[in-house]
Amino acid sequence: MKILAVDDDPFILELLVSLVGFLDGHQLVTATDATDALRVMDLNPDIECFLVDIQMPGRDGIELCRDIRRDPRFARSPVMMLTAMADKDHIDRAFAAGATDYINKPFDVAELSEQLELASWRITSREISHDRLTQTPSGHMVSETAGPLALYQPFEIHDVDGVVTLTALENYITKLSRNALYGSSVVGVTLREADRFFAALSEFDFRCLMADLSEALSDELAHFNPLLSYVGSGTFVCILEDGARLDARRFTDALNLSIHRMDLHASTGERLHLRMCVGEAVRLFWRPGQQAIECLSRAHANAEAEAQKRERDLDAFWMLERSA
């Protein structure tokens, strides 16, 4: 795996050269600032992974991360922020810009080595499964593989504000717990009767539908500075600042109205009548890493439980209508 390390500190670059030299199968190239990094990227289109400092002269590492994500050659490359900046604002901005992980200086050599090996494994797995990005009619990018898509299977959605990969979202929530950054909540939002839409649509249409729904969700949650990811089964999990203040009923109505106005259709021309619902929020308080990850699963389950409740209530309503 070819890695680009970007840092204005020559000691850090020297340390990274030594570290990568001890790891089998990796090659390191370096740059001292964002401008230098863009030049190196042009000369090395086969770069597969990035280690980026935030504080550098000129344009900072978060702006560079955005540049990396805008380049189709590197849209899915792991970008690890390797930085002394540990406050929540920098963490939020980095992940929103497309960072995959966030490692604080002084970094643990064993942890960084493990993360590099994990990044290499993910890249290899994508190649084996022929996982690639495909553009939807609305201009978003979604990941797809050569094999069949299962309803429960998550996939990547790119080019929507606040939407990140599930790997990045898990890394973000773990970083929050490490720094005792409480006050955020995890909320699940799901498409009602997702199984019916999945069965009726082509796989590509279903991916396109989830990308369009992610855009509506991102827009309606903008006030909460969300990070969200598609986790399968028609469900998104969203990490919100002060998310406990979310009025679920009012938000659901606004979201469904927004989706209605999008006038979404299948590729056959049939209009899609869609309804989303919101599960109970899960608060994040001083949770260690694995418990923080479990919050995502709880939010997912809460959203699906709410969808099932809505369908049961609807069935009960129609039964009362028939018996009246």
Short mmCIF file of C-alpha atoms in Angstrom, two decimals:
data_model
loop_
_atom_site.label_atom_id
_atom_site.label_comp_id
_atom_site.label_asym_id
_atom_site.label_seq_id
_atom_site.Cartn_x
_atom_site.Cartn_y
_atom_site.Cartn_z
CA MET A 1 0.00 0.00 0.00
CA LYS A 2 1.40 3.39 -0.99
CA ILE A 3 0.92 6.01 1.74
CA LEU A 4 1.24 9.79 1.56
CA ALA A 5 2.16 11.48 4.86
CA VAL A 6 1.61 15.25 5.01
CA ASP A 7 3.18 17.15 7.92
CA ASP A 8 5.27 20.30 8.30
CA ASP A 9 7.24 18.73 11.17
CA PRO A 10 10.34 16.95 9.76
CA PHE A 11 10.68 14.88 12.95
CA ILE A 12 7.18 13.40 12.46
CA LEU A 13 7.89 12.62 8.80
CA GLU A 14 11.18 10.95 9.76
CA LEU A 15 9.39 8.90 12.43
CA LEU A 16 6.72 7.80 9.93
CA VAL A 17 9.37 6.83 7.36
CA SER A 18 11.00 4.61 9.99
CA LEU A 19 7.67 3.12 11.10
CA VAL A 20 6.44 2.25 7.63
CA GLY A 21 9.89 0.86 6.82
CA PHE A 22 9.29 -1.83 9.46
CA LEU A 23 5.91 -2.83 8.00
CA ASP A 24 5.81 -5.31 5.16
CA GLY A 25 4.23 -4.33 1.86
CA HIS A 26 3.98 -0.56 2.38
CA GLN A 27 5.68 2.41 0.76
CA LEU A 28 5.71 5.97 2.11
CA VAL A 29 5.97 9.25 0.24
CA THR A 30 5.91 12.59 2.05
CA ALA A 31 4.82 16.21 1.66
CA THR A 32 5.36 19.21 3.92
CA ASP A 33 2.11 21.13 3.29
CA ALA A 34 -1.16 20.98 1.34
CA THR A 35 0.29 22.48 -1.84
CA ASP A 36 3.18 20.03 -1.80
CA ALA A 37 0.71 17.19 -1.17
CA LEU A 38 -1.33 18.03 -4.27
CA ARG A 39 1.86 18.01 -6.33
CA VAL A 40 2.87 14.61 -4.92
CA MET A 41 -0.64 13.25 -5.60
CA ASP A 42 -0.37 14.27 -9.26
CA LEU A 43 2.96 12.47 -9.53
CA ASN A 44 1.70 9.39 -7.63
CA PRO A 45 -1.85 8.51 -8.72
CA ASP A 46 -1.41 5.09 -7.10
CA ILE A 47 -1.46 6.52 -3.55
CA GLU A 48 -3.92 4.41 -1.52
CA CYS A 49 -3.82 5.93 1.98
CA PHE A 50 -3.17 9.34 3.56
CA LEU A 51 -1.77 10.48 6.92
CA VAL A 52 -2.56 14.19 7.29
CA ASP A 53 -1.69 16.75 9.95
CA ILE A 54 -4.25 19.51 10.55
CA GLN A 55 -2.09 22.48 11.54
CA MET A 56 0.18 23.36 8.62
CA PRO A 57 1.25 26.64 7.02
CA GLY A 58 -1.14 27.87 4.35
CA ARG A 59 -4.17 25.63 3.83
CA ASP A 60 -4.79 23.25 6.73
CA GLY A 61 -5.18 19.48 6.70
CA ILE A 62 -8.99 19.59 6.81
CA GLU A 63 -9.07 21.62 3.59
CA LEU A 64 -6.61 19.14 2.09
CA CYS A 65 -8.92 16.28 3.14
CA ARG A 66 -11.73 17.92 1.15
CA ASP A 67 -9.41 18.19 -1.86
CA ILE A 68 -8.57 14.50 -1.57
CA ARG A 69 -12.25 13.55 -1.51
CA ARG A 70 -13.01 15.73 -4.55
CA ASP A 71 -10.43 13.82 -6.61
CA PRO A 72 -12.08 10.69 -8.09
CA ARG A 73 -8.78 8.81 -7.82
CA PHE A 74 -8.78 9.15 -4.03
CA ALA A 75 -12.50 9.42 -3.19
CA ARG A 76 -12.42 6.21 -1.13
CA SER A 77 -8.82 6.20 0.09
CA PRO A 78 -8.43 6.02 3.88
CA VAL A 79 -7.56 9.47 5.26
CA MET A 80 -6.22 9.39 8.81
CA MET A 81 -5.81 12.73 10.54
CA LEU A 82 -2.59 12.50 12.57
CA THR A 83 -2.70 15.62 14.71
CA ALA A 84 -2.24 17.25 18.09
CA MET A 85 -5.64 18.96 17.78
CA ALA A 86 -7.94 17.10 20.19
CA ASP A 87 -10.91 19.45 20.60
CA LYS A 88 -14.37 18.49 19.37
CA ASP A 89 -14.56 21.23 16.74
CA HIS A 90 -11.52 19.89 14.87
CA ILE A 91 -12.73 16.29 15.19
CA ASP A 92 -16.17 17.21 13.83
CA ARG A 93 -14.74 19.24 10.95
CA ALA A 94 -12.28 16.51 10.00
CA PHE A 95 -14.88 13.75 9.77
CA ALA A 96 -17.33 16.05 7.98
CA ALA A 97 -14.58 16.73 5.41
CA GLY A 98 -14.20 13.00 4.77
CA ALA A 99 -11.62 11.75 7.27
CA THR A 100 -11.70 8.01 7.95
CA ASP A 101 -10.03 8.18 11.36
CA TYR A 102 -8.48 10.66 13.77
CA ILE A 103 -5.32 9.81 15.69
CA ASN A 104 -3.90 12.20 18.27
CA LYS A 105 -0.23 13.09 18.64
CA PRO A 106 1.81 11.88 20.35
CA PHE A 107 0.52 8.75 18.66
CA ASP A 108 0.94 5.16 19.76
CA VAL A 109 3.12 3.36 17.23
CA ALA A 110 1.33 0.04 17.75
CA GLU A 111 -2.09 1.66 17.24
CA LEU A 112 -1.02 3.45 14.06
CA SER A 113 0.55 0.25 12.70
CA GLU A 114 -2.69 -1.62 13.40
CA GLN A 115 -4.76 1.07 11.67
CA LEU A 116 -2.53 0.98 8.59
CA GLU A 117 -2.83 -2.81 8.37
CA LEU A 118 -6.60 -2.54 8.76
CA ALA A 119 -6.77 0.09 6.00
CA SER A 120 -4.73 -2.18 3.72
CA TRP A 121 -7.06 -5.10 4.44
CA ARG A 122 -10.13 -3.01 3.57
CA ILE A 123 -8.59 -1.90 0.29
CA THR A 124 -7.77 -5.50 -0.62
CA SER A 125 -11.28 -6.65 0.33
CA ARG A 126 -12.80 -4.01 -1.97
CA GLU A 127 -10.64 -5.21 -4.84
CA ILE A 128 -11.59 -8.85 -4.27
CA SER A 129 -15.33 -8.06 -4.18
CA HIS A 130 -15.03 -5.68 -7.18
CA ASP A 131 -16.52 -2.95 -4.98
CA ARG A 132 -16.70 0.31 -6.93
CA LEU A 133 -18.49 3.66 -6.94
CA THR A 134 -21.33 4.30 -9.38
CA GLN A 135 -23.06 7.61 -10.07
CA THR A 136 -26.81 7.89 -9.51
CA PRO A 137 -29.13 9.99 -11.73
CA SER A 138 -29.24 12.64 -8.98
CA GLY A 139 -25.45 12.99 -9.08
CA HIS A 140 -24.53 11.11 -5.90
CA MET A 141 -22.04 8.25 -5.78
CA VAL A 142 -22.95 4.88 -4.26
CA SER A 143 -20.85 1.76 -3.79
CA GLU A 144 -21.82 -1.51 -5.41
CA THR A 145 -20.26 -4.93 -5.75
CA ALA A 146 -20.42 -7.66 -8.36
CA GLY A 147 -22.44 -9.86 -6.00
CA PRO A 148 -26.11 -9.46 -5.10
CA LEU A 149 -27.18 -6.86 -2.55
CA ALA A 150 -28.99 -8.03 0.59
CA LEU A 151 -31.52 -5.79 2.33
CA TYR A 152 -29.54 -5.76 5.58
CA GLN A 153 -26.29 -4.88 3.81
CA PRO A 154 -24.91 -1.33 4.24
CA PHE A 155 -23.25 0.47 1.34
CA GLU A 156 -21.45 3.76 0.92
CA ILE A 157 -23.10 7.01 -0.15
CA HIS A 158 -20.83 9.86 -1.22
CA ASP A 159 -21.21 13.56 -2.07
CA VAL A 160 -23.99 14.29 0.46
CA ASP A 161 -23.18 16.75 3.25
CA GLY A 162 -22.68 14.99 6.57
CA VAL A 163 -22.97 11.47 5.12
CA VAL A 164 -19.93 9.32 5.92
CA THR A 165 -19.01 5.66 5.68
CA LEU A 166 -20.02 3.35 8.51
CA THR A 167 -16.33 2.79 9.30
CA ALA A 168 -15.80 6.55 9.68
CA LEU A 169 -18.91 6.90 11.83
CA GLU A 170 -17.74 4.12 14.15
CA ASN A 171 -14.30 5.74 14.40
CA TYR A 172 -15.90 9.11 15.13
CA ILE A 173 -18.13 7.82 17.91
CA THR A 174 -15.19 6.00 19.47
CA LYS A 175 -13.15 9.19 19.34
CA LEU A 176 -15.98 11.02 21.11
CA SER A 177 -15.92 8.48 23.93
CA ARG A 178 -12.15 8.63 24.31
CA ASN A 179 -12.29 12.36 24.86
CA ALA A 180 -15.35 12.23 27.12
CA LEU A 181 -17.23 14.39 24.65
CA TYR A 182 -20.75 13.90 25.87
CA GLY A 183 -23.93 15.76 24.94
CA SER A 184 -24.45 14.18 21.54
CA SER A 185 -27.12 11.63 20.70
CA VAL A 186 -27.52 8.84 18.18
CA VAL A 187 -30.83 8.69 16.30
CA GLY A 188 -32.02 6.04 13.87
CA VAL A 189 -34.23 6.99 10.92
CA THR A 190 -35.74 4.26 8.77
CA LEU A 191 -37.83 3.80 5.66
CA ARG A 192 -41.16 2.18 6.49
CA GLU A 193 -41.80 -1.06 4.55
CA ALA A 194 -38.20 -1.05 3.37
CA ASP A 195 -38.47 -4.75 2.55
CA ARG A 196 -41.34 -4.08 0.14
CA PHE A 197 -39.42 -1.37 -1.70
CA PHE A 198 -36.30 -3.54 -1.78
CA ALA A 199 -38.27 -6.39 -3.37
CA ALA A 200 -40.01 -4.13 -5.90
CA LEU A 201 -36.99 -2.13 -7.07
CA SER A 202 -33.82 -3.10 -8.87
CA GLU A 203 -30.68 -3.10 -6.73
CA PHE A 204 -29.46 0.06 -8.45
CA ASP A 205 -32.82 1.79 -7.95
CA PHE A 206 -32.74 0.90 -4.26
CA ARG A 207 -29.22 2.32 -3.88
CA CYS A 208 -30.33 5.49 -5.69
CA LEU A 209 -33.36 5.75 -3.41
CA MET A 210 -31.23 5.53 -0.27
CA ALA A 211 -28.89 8.20 -1.65
CA ASP A 212 -31.83 10.54 -2.30
CA LEU A 213 -33.26 9.88 1.16
CA SER A 214 -29.87 10.63 2.70
CA GLU A 215 -29.92 14.04 1.02
CA ALA A 216 -33.36 14.85 2.45
CA LEU A 217 -32.24 13.64 5.87
CA SER A 218 -29.05 15.70 5.75
CA ASP A 219 -30.98 18.84 4.81
CA GLU A 220 -33.60 18.44 7.52
CA LEU A 221 -30.97 17.72 10.21
CA ALA A 222 -28.61 20.53 9.19
CA HIS A 223 -29.34 22.49 12.39
CA PHE A 224 -27.86 19.62 14.45
CA ASN A 225 -24.56 19.42 12.51
CA PRO A 226 -25.14 15.74 11.78
CA LEU A 227 -22.88 12.91 10.78
CA LEU A 228 -24.88 10.01 9.38
CA SER A 229 -24.40 6.72 7.62
CA TYR A 230 -26.55 4.14 5.87
CA VAL A 231 -26.46 0.91 7.91
CA GLY A 232 -28.72 -1.34 5.84
CA SER A 233 -32.40 -2.36 5.95
CA GLY A 234 -33.48 1.11 4.83
CA THR A 235 -32.06 2.65 8.02
CA PHE A 236 -29.69 5.54 8.71
CA VAL A 237 -28.00 6.25 12.03
CA CYS A 238 -27.30 9.91 12.77
CA ILE A 239 -25.05 11.47 15.40
CA LEU A 240 -26.44 14.85 16.39
CA GLU A 241 -25.19 17.65 18.58
CA ASP A 242 -27.73 18.08 21.35
CA GLY A 243 -29.85 15.49 19.56
CA ALA A 244 -32.05 14.90 22.61
CA ARG A 245 -33.82 18.16 21.72
CA LEU A 246 -35.02 16.68 18.43
CA ASP A 247 -38.83 16.74 18.32
CA ALA A 248 -39.34 13.37 16.65
CA ARG A 249 -42.95 13.95 15.58
CA ARG A 250 -42.30 17.40 14.09
CA PHE A 251 -39.09 16.26 12.45
CA THR A 252 -40.77 13.18 10.92
CA ASP A 253 -43.50 15.35 9.40
CA ALA A 254 -40.96 17.82 7.99
CA LEU A 255 -38.79 15.02 6.59
CA ASN A 256 -41.69 13.24 4.91
CA LEU A 257 -42.94 16.51 3.42
CA SER A 258 -39.46 17.16 2.04
CA ILE A 259 -39.34 13.66 0.53
CA HIS A 260 -42.81 14.14 -0.99
CA ARG A 261 -41.62 17.34 -2.66
CA MET A 262 -38.65 15.47 -4.17
CA ASP A 263 -41.17 13.55 -6.31
CA LEU A 264 -39.09 10.37 -6.40
CA HIS A 265 -39.72 7.71 -9.06
CA ALA A 266 -38.39 4.26 -9.89
CA SER A 267 -36.58 3.82 -13.21
CA THR A 268 -39.85 2.36 -14.56
CA GLY A 269 -41.49 5.76 -14.08
CA GLU A 270 -43.63 4.65 -11.14
CA ARG A 271 -43.85 7.27 -8.38
CA LEU A 272 -42.60 6.10 -5.00
CA HIS A 273 -44.81 6.87 -2.00
CA LEU A 274 -42.37 6.89 0.89
CA ARG A 275 -42.62 7.39 4.63
CA MET A 276 -39.74 7.60 7.08
CA CYS A 277 -39.94 7.31 10.87
CA VAL A 278 -37.59 8.14 13.73
CA GLY A 279 -36.59 5.90 16.61
CA GLU A 280 -35.94 6.90 20.20
CA ALA A 281 -32.67 8.83 20.60
CA VAL A 282 -29.75 7.20 22.43
CA ARG A 283 -27.74 9.65 24.55
CA LEU A 284 -23.93 9.44 24.61
CA PHE A 285 -22.47 9.81 28.09
CA TRP A 286 -18.91 8.82 28.97
CA ARG A 287 -19.13 5.51 27.18
CA PRO A 288 -16.00 3.42 26.55
CA GLY A 289 -15.25 2.47 22.96
CA GLN A 290 -17.26 -0.74 22.47
CA GLN A 291 -20.26 0.60 24.37
CA ALA A 292 -20.18 3.67 22.15
CA ILE A 293 -20.34 1.45 19.05
CA GLU A 294 -23.26 -0.43 20.59
CA CYS A 295 -25.17 2.87 20.71
CA LEU A 296 -25.30 2.77 16.91
CA SER A 297 -26.91 -0.69 17.04
CA ARG A 298 -29.42 0.48 19.65
CA ALA A 299 -30.39 3.49 17.55
CA HIS A 300 -30.77 1.21 14.51
CA ALA A 301 -33.00 -1.18 16.49
CA ASN A 302 -35.08 1.69 17.91
CA ALA A 303 -35.82 3.02 14.41
CA GLU A 304 -36.91 -0.37 13.10
CA ALA A 305 -39.03 -0.98 16.21
CA GLU A 306 -40.77 2.35 15.60
CA ALA A 307 -41.43 1.41 11.97
CA GLN A 308 -42.97 -1.91 13.03
CA LYS A 309 -45.13 -0.10 15.60
CA ARG A 310 -46.38 2.32 12.94
CA GLU A 311 -47.35 -0.56 10.67
CA ARG A 312 -49.16 -2.37 13.51
CA ASP A 313 -51.04 0.83 14.37
CA LEU A 314 -52.00 1.25 10.72
CA ASP A 315 -53.24 -2.35 10.52
CA ALA A 316 -55.28 -1.83 13.68
CA PHE A 317 -56.81 1.34 12.23
CA TRP A 318 -57.97 -0.44 9.07
CA MET A 319 -59.40 -3.31 11.13
CA LEU A 320 -61.46 -0.80 13.13
CA GLU A 321 -62.63 0.86 9.90
CA ARG A 322 -63.84 -2.46 8.48
CA SER A 323 -65.65 -3.40 11.69
CA ALA A 324 -67.37 0.00 12.07
#
